[in-house]
Coordinates of C-alpha atoms and ligand atoms in Angstrom, one line a residue:
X362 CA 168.4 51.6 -169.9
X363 CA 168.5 48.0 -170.4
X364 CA 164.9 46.3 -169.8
X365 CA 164.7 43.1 -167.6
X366 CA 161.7 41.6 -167.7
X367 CA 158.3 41.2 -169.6
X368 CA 157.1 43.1 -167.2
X369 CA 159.2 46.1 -167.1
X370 CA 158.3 48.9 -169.1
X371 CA 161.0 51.4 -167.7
X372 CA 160.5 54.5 -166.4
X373 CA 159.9 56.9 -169.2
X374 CA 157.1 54.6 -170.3
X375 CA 155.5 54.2 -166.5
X376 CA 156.0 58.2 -166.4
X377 CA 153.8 57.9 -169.7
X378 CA 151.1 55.5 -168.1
X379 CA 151.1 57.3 -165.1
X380 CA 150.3 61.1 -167.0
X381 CA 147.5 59.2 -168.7
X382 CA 146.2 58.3 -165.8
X383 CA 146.5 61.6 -164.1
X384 CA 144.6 63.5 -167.3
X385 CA 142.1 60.8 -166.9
X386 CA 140.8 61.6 -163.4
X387 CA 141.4 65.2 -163.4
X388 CA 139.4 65.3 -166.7
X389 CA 136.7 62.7 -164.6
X390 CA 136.9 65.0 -161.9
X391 CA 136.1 67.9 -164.1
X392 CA 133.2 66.2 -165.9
X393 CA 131.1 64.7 -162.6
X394 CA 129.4 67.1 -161.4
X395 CA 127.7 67.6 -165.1
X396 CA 126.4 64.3 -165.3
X397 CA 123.8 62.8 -163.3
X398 CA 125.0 61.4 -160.2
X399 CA 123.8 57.5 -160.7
X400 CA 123.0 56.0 -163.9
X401 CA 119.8 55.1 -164.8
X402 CA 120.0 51.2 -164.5
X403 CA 123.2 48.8 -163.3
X404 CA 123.9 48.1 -166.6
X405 CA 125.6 44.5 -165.7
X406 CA 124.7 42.6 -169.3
X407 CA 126.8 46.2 -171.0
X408 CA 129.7 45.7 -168.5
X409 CA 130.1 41.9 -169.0
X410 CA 130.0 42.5 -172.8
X411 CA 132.8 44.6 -172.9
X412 CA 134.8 42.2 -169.9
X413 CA 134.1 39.4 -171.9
X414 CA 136.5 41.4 -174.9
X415 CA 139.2 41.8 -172.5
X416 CA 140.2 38.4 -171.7
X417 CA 143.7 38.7 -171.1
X418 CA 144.9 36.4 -173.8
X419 CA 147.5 38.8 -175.5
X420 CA 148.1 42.5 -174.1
X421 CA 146.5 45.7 -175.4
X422 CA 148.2 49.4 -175.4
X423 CA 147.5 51.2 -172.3
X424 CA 146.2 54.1 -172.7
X425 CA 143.4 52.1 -174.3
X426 CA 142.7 49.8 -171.6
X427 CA 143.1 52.9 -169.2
X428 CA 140.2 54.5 -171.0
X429 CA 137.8 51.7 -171.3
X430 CA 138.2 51.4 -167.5
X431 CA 137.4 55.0 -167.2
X432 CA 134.5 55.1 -169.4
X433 CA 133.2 52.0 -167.6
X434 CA 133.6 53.2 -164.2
X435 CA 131.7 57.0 -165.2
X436 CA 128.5 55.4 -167.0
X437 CA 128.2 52.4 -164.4
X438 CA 128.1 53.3 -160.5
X439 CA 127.2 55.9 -158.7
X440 CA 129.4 58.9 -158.2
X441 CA 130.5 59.2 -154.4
X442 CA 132.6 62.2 -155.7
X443 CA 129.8 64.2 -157.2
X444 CA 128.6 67.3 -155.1
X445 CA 124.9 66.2 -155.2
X446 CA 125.6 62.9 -153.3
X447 CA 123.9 63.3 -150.0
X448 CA 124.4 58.8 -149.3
X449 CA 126.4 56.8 -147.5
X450 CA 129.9 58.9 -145.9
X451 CA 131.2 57.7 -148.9
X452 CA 133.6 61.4 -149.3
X453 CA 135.3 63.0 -152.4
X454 CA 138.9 62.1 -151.8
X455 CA 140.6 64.9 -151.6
X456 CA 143.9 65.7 -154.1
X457 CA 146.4 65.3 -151.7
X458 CA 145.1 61.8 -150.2
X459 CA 144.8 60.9 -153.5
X460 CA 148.5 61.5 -154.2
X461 CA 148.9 59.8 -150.9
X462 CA 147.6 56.3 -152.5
X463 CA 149.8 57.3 -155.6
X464 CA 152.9 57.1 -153.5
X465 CA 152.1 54.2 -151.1
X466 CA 151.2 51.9 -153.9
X467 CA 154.8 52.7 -155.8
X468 CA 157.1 52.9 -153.0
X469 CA 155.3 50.2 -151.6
X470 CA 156.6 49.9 -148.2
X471 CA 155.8 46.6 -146.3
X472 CA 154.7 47.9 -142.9
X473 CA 154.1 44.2 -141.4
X474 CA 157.3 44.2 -139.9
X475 CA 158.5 47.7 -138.0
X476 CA 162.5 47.3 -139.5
X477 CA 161.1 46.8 -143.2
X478 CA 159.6 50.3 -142.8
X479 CA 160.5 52.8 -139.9
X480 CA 159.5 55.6 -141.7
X481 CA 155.7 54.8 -142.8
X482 CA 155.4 52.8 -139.5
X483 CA 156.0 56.1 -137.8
X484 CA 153.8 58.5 -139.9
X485 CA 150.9 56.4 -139.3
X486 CA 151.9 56.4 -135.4
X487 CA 152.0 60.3 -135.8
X488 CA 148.4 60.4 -137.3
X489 CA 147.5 58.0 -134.5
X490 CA 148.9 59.6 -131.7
X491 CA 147.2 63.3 -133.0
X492 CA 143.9 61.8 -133.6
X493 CA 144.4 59.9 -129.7
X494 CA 144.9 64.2 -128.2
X495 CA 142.4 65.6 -130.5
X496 CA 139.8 62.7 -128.2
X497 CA 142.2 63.7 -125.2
X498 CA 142.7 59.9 -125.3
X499 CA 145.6 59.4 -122.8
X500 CA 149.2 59.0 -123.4
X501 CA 150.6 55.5 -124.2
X502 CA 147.0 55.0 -126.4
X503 CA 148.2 52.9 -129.2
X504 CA 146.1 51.4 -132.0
X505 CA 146.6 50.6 -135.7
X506 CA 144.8 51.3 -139.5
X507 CA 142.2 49.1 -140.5
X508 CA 140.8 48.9 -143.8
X509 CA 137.4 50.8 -142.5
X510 CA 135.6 50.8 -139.7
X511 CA 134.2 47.1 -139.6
X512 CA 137.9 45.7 -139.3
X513 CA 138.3 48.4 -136.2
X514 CA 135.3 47.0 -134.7
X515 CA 136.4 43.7 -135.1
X516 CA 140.1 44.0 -133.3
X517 CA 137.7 45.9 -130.3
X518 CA 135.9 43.2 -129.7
X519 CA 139.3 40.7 -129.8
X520 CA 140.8 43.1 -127.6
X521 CA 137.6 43.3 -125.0
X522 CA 137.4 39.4 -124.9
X523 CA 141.3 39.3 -124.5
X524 CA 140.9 41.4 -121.5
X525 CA 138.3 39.6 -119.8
X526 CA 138.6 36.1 -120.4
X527 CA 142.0 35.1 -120.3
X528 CA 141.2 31.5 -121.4
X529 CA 139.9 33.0 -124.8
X530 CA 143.1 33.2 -126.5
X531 CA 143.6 29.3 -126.3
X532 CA 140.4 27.7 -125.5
X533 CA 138.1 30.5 -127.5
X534 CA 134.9 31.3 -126.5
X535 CA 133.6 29.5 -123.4
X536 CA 130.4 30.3 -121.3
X537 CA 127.9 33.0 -123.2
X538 CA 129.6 36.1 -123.6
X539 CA 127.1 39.4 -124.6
X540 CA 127.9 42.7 -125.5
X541 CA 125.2 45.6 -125.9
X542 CA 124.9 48.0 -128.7
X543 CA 122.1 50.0 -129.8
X544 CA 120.1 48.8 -131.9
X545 CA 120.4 52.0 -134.2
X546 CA 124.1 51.0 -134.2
X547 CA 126.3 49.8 -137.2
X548 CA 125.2 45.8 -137.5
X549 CA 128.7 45.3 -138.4
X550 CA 128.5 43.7 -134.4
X551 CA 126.3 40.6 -135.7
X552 CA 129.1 39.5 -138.5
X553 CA 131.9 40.4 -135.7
X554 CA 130.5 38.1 -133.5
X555 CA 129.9 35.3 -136.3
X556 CA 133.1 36.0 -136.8
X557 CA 134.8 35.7 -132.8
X558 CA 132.8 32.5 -132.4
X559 CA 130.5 34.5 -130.2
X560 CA 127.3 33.7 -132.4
X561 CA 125.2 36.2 -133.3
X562 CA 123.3 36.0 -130.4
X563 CA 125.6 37.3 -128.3
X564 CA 124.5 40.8 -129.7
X565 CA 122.0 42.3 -127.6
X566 CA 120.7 45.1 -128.8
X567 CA 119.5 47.9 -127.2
X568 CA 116.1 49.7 -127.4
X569 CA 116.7 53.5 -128.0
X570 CA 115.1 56.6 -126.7
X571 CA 113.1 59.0 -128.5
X572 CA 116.2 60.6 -130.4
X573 CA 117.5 57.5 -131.6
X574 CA 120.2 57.1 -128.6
X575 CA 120.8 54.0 -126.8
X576 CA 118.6 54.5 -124.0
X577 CA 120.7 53.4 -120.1
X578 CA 117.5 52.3 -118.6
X579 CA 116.4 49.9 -121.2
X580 CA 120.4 48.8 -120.8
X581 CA 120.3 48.2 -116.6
X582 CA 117.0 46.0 -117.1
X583 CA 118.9 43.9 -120.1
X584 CA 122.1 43.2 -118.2
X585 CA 119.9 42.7 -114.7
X586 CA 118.1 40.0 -116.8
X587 CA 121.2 38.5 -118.5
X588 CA 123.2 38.1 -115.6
X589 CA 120.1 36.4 -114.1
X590 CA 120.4 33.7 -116.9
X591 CA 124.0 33.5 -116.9
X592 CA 125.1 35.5 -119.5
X593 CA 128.6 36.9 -119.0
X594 CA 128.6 40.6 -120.5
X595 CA 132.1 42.0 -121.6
X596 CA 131.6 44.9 -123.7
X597 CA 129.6 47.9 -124.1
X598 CA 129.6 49.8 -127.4
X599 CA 128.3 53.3 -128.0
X600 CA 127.9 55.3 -130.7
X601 CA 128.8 58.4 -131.6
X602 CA 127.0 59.1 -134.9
X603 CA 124.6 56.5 -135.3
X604 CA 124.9 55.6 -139.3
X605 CA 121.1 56.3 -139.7
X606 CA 120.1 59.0 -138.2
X607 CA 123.7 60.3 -136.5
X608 CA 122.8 59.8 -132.9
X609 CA 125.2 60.2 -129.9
X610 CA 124.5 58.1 -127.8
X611 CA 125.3 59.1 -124.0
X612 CA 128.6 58.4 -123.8
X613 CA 129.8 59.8 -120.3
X614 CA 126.9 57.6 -118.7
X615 CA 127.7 55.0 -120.3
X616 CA 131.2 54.8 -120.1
X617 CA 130.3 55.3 -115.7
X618 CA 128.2 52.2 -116.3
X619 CA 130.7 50.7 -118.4
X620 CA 133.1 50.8 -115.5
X621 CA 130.6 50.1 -112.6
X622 CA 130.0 47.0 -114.0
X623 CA 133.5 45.8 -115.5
X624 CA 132.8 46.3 -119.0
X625 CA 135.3 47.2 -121.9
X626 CA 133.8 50.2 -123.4
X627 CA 134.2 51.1 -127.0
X628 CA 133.2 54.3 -128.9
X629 CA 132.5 53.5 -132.5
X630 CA 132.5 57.1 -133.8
X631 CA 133.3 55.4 -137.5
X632 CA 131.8 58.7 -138.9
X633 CA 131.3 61.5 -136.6
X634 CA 134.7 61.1 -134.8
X635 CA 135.8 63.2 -137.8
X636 CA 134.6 66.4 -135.7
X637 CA 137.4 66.2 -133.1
X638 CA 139.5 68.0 -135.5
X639 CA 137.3 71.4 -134.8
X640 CA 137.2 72.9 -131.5
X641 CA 133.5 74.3 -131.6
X642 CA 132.2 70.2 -132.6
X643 CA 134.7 68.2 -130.4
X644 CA 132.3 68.8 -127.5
X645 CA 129.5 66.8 -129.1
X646 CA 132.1 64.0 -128.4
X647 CA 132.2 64.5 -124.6
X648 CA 132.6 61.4 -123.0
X649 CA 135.1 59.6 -125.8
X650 CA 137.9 60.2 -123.5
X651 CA 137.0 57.4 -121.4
X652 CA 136.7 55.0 -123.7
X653 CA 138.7 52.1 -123.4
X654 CA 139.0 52.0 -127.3
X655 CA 137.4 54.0 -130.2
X656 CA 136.6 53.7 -134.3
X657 CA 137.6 56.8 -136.6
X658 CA 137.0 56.3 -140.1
X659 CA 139.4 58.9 -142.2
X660 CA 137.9 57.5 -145.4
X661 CA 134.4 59.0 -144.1
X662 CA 133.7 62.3 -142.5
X663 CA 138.3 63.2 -143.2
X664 CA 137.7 63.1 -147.3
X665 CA 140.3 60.0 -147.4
X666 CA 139.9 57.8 -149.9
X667 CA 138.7 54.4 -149.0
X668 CA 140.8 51.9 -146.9
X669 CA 141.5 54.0 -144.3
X670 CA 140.0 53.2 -140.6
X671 CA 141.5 53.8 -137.1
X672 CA 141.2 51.7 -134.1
X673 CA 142.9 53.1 -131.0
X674 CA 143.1 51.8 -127.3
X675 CA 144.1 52.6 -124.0
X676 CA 145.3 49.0 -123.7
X677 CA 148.5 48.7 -125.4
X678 CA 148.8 45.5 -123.2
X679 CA 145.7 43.9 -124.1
X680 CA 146.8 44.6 -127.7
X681 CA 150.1 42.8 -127.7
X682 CA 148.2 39.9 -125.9
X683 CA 145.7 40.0 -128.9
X684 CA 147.7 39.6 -132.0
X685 CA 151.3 38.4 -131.1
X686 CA 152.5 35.7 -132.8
X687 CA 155.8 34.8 -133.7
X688 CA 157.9 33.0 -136.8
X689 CA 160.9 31.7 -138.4
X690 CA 160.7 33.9 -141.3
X691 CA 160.0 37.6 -140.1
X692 CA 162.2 39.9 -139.4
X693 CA 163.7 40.4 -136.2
X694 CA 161.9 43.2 -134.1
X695 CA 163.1 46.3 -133.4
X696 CA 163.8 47.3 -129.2
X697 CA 161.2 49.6 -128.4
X698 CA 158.9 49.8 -131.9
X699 CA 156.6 46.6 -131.7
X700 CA 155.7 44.9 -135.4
X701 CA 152.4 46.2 -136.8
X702 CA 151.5 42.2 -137.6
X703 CA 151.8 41.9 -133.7
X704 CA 149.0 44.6 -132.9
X705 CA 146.4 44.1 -135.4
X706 CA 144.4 41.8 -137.6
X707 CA 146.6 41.9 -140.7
X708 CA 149.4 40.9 -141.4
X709 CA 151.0 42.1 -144.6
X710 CA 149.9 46.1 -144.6
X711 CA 150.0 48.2 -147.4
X712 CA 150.9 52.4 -146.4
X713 CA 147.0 52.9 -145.2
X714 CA 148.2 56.2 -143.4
X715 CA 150.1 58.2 -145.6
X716 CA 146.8 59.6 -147.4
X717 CA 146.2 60.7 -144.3
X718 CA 149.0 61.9 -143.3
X719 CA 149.5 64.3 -146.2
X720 CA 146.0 65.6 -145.8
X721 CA 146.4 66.8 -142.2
X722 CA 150.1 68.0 -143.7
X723 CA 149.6 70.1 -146.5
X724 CA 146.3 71.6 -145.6
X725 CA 146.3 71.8 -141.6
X726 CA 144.1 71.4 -138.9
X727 CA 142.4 74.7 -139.5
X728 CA 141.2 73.7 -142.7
X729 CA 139.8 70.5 -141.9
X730 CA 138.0 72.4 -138.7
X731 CA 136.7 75.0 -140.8
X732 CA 135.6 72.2 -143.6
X733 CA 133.2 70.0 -141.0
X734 CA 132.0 73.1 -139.6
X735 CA 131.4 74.3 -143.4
X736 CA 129.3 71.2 -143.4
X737 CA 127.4 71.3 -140.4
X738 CA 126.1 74.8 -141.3
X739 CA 124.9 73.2 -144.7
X740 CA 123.1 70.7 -142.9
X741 CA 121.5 73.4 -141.1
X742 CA 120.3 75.2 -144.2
X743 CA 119.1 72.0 -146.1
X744 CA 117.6 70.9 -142.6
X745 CA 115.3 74.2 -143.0
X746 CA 115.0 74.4 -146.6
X747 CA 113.2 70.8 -146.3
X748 CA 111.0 72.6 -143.3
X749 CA 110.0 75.2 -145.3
X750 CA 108.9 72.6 -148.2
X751 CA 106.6 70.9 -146.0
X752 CA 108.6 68.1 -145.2
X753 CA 109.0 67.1 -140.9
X754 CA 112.5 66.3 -140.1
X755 CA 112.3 62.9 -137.5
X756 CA 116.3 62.7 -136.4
X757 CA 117.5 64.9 -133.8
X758 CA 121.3 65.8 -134.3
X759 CA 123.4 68.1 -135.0
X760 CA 125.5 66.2 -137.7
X761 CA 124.1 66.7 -141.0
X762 CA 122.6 64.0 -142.0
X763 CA 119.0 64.7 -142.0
X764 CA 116.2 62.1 -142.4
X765 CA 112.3 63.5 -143.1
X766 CA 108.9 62.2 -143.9
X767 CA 106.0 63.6 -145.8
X768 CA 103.4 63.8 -142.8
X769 CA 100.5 63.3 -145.1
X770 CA 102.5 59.8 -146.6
X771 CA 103.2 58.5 -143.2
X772 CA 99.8 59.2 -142.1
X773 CA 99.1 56.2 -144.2
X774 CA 100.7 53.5 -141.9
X775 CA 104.2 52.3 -142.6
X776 CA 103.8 50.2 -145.0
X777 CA 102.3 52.5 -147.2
X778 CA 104.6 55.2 -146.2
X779 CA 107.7 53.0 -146.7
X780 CA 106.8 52.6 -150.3
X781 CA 105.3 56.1 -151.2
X782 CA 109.3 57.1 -149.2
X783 CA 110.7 54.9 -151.5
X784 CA 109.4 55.6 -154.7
X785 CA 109.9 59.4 -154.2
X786 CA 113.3 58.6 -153.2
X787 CA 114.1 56.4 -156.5
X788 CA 112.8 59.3 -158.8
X789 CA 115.1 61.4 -157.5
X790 CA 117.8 59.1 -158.0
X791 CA 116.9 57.4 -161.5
X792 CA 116.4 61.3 -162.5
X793 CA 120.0 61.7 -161.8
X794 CA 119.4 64.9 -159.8
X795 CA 121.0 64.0 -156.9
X796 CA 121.7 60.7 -155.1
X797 CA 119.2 60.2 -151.4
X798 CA 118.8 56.8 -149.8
X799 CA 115.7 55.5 -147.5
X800 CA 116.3 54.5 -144.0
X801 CA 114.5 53.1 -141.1
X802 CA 115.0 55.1 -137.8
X803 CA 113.3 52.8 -134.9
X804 CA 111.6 50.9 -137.5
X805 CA 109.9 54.6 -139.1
X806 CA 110.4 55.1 -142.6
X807 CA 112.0 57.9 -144.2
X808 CA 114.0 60.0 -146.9
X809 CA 117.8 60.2 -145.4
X810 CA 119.9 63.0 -147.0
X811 CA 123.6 63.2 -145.5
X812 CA 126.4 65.9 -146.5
X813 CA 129.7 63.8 -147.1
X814 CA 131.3 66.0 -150.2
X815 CA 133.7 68.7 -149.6
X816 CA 132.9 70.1 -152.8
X817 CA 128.9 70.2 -151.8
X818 CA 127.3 73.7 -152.0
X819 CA 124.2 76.1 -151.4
X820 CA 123.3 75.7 -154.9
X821 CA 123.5 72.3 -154.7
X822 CA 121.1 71.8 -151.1
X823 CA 118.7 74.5 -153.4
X824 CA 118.9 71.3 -156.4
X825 CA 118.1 68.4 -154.0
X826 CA 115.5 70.4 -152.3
X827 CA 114.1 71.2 -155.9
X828 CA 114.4 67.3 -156.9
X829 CA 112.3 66.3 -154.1
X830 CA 109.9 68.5 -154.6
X831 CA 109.4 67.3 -158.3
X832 CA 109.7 63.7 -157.0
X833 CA 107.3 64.3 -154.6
X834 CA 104.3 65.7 -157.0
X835 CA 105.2 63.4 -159.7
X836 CA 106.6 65.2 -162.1
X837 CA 109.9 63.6 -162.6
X838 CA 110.5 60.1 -163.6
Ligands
PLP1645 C1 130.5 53.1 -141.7 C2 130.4 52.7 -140.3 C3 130.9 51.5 -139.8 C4 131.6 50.5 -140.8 O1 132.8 51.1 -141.3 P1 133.4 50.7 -142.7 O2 134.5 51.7 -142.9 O3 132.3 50.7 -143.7 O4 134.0 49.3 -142.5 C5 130.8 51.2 -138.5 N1 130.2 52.0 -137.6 C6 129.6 53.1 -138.0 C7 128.9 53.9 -137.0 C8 129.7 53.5 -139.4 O5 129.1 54.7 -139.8

């Protein structure tokens, strides 16, 4: 075949790069979980070395550059996809949404406008419209993918202040617009409202009860004092799986508020929304049907890999009104099938959904059920193994992610305690053991240890356990 182009290598040769690249994360995949799980140090001065060789000023052979970049990325970072990574929901991909992002990014459909590609368009509506029943969401809910969960946030609160103050799409923000959140809840909300032109102000943040939920009564005195000052409230978030400390907060109460009062009200379940896809968890969700729009991360709690968020609403209306716009250059619409760039905050879209898709596809609902539940009972056992060892649990869920003090540290005062947390925390990390964060819940210090790998075991809850109780007496680095 008769090459074009510098930069066409033809087929046989991409099927080349390609197999390289597939033996290089299988053989990655095989290797993490023998390695530790962070390195030791950053190692920026090592990484800049070897950048500062690659600077672009004749090509190299692939496989060569391939492996570099693979060797980089396994001895600097921190392996999300090994199984002793209790952090941040940051999943192992699974296969399957991996060969989702193979395909997207080389069929590379443009899913801006809804005639350039039916086809994806419609898979991610399919993903959309399940994930809208499995919240019993009603019919006609529409929504969009998001890069993550901050970008579904974002279009919410468009979307709440398109609804409620019809003069905001010309004239912006006018008066002083407040929505509450908790304040255990994802401080995405203070850049959203830089962002909206609401100010960072315009956040009020709640004051939680004793397990970490936003507390209703604390919430009636708030508003009672804001409307007495003139605030204008729009929106109430809740939500469900605080990132902390995975608190739900009350959601059918405060959705009854929510509509007492004229407020849009938005469910961020960026993590824990995962659970609607088993029948025994979904009811820890009670309440989500109400919501006037809702956050699922699949790139979380659903083993996507990254770049994959959900924003649904209720208010296909309100979403037209948010993001239409209109040009000489795109495409003509399609009757019935309204442009993706006219419901959502971006505007070129790259295949977000198909990962997703072929997930749910190939291994079915029962497997994902079986999978959260699979991790909720491991939660349970490294929630008690941590008892037994002496250590007092302080978050109250039933979400694995569990977050514990050493009484006799704490008894110290928090500043103390914050750095004694801390330290033990680092040595099990710079050990390599296992990967464990430090939180604040309500301003207390603690260890946080959260379940987000499919490929996390017993054997691996019995190794953290161990590494904090080595961490804890001293006795490793
Ligand atoms: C992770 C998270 C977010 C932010 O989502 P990204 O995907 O990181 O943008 C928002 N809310 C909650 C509750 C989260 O856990």
């Amino acid at each position: 075949m008769e090459l074009s182009g510098p930069l066409d290598i033809g087929e046989s040769e991409g099927a080349r790069l390609l197999a390289a690249a597939v033996d290089l994360v299988v053989r990655h995949a095989q290797q993490v979980a023998d390695g530790p799980v962070a390195p030791p140090e950053p190692g920026t001065e090592a990484i800049r070395g070897w950048l500062a060789s690659r600077d672009f000023a004749k090509g190299v052979q692939a496989e060569q550059v391939l492996q570099e970049v693979m060797r980089a990325l396994s001895t600097w970072g921190v392996h999300t996809t090994h199984p002793r990574y209790f952090g941040l929901f940051n999943p192992t991909p699974t296969w399957w949404g991996v060969a989702g992002e193979l395909v997207a990014a080389a069929v590379n459909p443009q899913l801006a406008a809804y005639s350039h590609a039916p086809a994806a368009v419609e898979i991610e509506r399919h993903v959309l419209g399940f994930l809208a029943r499995r919240l019993s969401l009603p019919d006609g809910t529409e929504g969009s993918f998001t890069v993550g969960g901050a970008e579904a946030n974002l279009t919410a609160v468009i979307v709440a202040l398109t609804r409620r103050f019809p003069s905001y799409a010309q004239s912006g923000v006018q008066g002083r617009p407040v929505l509450y959140t908790s304040a255990e809840s994802h401080l995405a909300w203070l850049k959203i409202a830089h962002m909206t032109g609401l100010g960072r102000d315009a956040v009020q943040l709640v004051p939680v009860d004793a397990a970490h939920r936003l507390d209703p009564g604390a919430l009636r005195e708030m508003r009672a004092a804001d409307l007495a000052a003139g605030l204008e409230p729009f929106l109430l978030v809740a939500t469900a799986g605080t990132t902390a400390g995975g608190a739900i907060d009350p959601l059918p109460e405060l959705a009854t508020l929510a509509a007492e009062w004229g407020l849009h009200f938005h469910v961020d379940a960026a993590w824990a929304g995962a659970i609607a896809l088993s029948d025994r968890l979904r009811p820890l969700l009670a309440g989500v049907e109400l919501a006037d729009s809702v956050t699922v991360d699949a790139h979380k709690w659903l083993s996507a890999p990254m770049g994959a968020g959900m924003f649904l609403t209720r208010h296909a209306a309100a979403l037209g009104q948010s993001f239409h716009a209109a040009t000489s250059y795109m495409p003509a619409e399609t009757e019935g099938a309204p442009d993706p760039y006219t419901t959502s905050v971006q505007w070129s879209r790259r295949f977000a959904g198909l990962k997703v898709f072929l997930a749910l596809a190939i291994a079915g609902l029962p497997a994902y059920a079986k999978q959260l539940e699979r991790d909720v009972s491991l939660g349970q056992l490294l929630a008690r193994r941590l008892r037994d060892e002496g250590w007092q649990r302080v978050n109250d869920t039933p979400l694995p992610v569990i977050c514990v003090v050493d009484p006799e540290a704490e008894a110290g005062g928090p500043e103390a305690s914050a750095a004694w947390h801390a330290a033990v925390a680092g040595r099990v990390v710079t050990s390599g053991a296992a990967w464990i964060s430090t939180v604040r819940l309500a301003g207390r210090p603690a260890i946080r240890l959260c379940l987000t790998s499919h490929r996390t075991g017993a054997d691996d809850i019995e190794a953290v356990v161990n590494a904090l109780g080595r961490a804890r007496k001293g006795e490793i680095a």
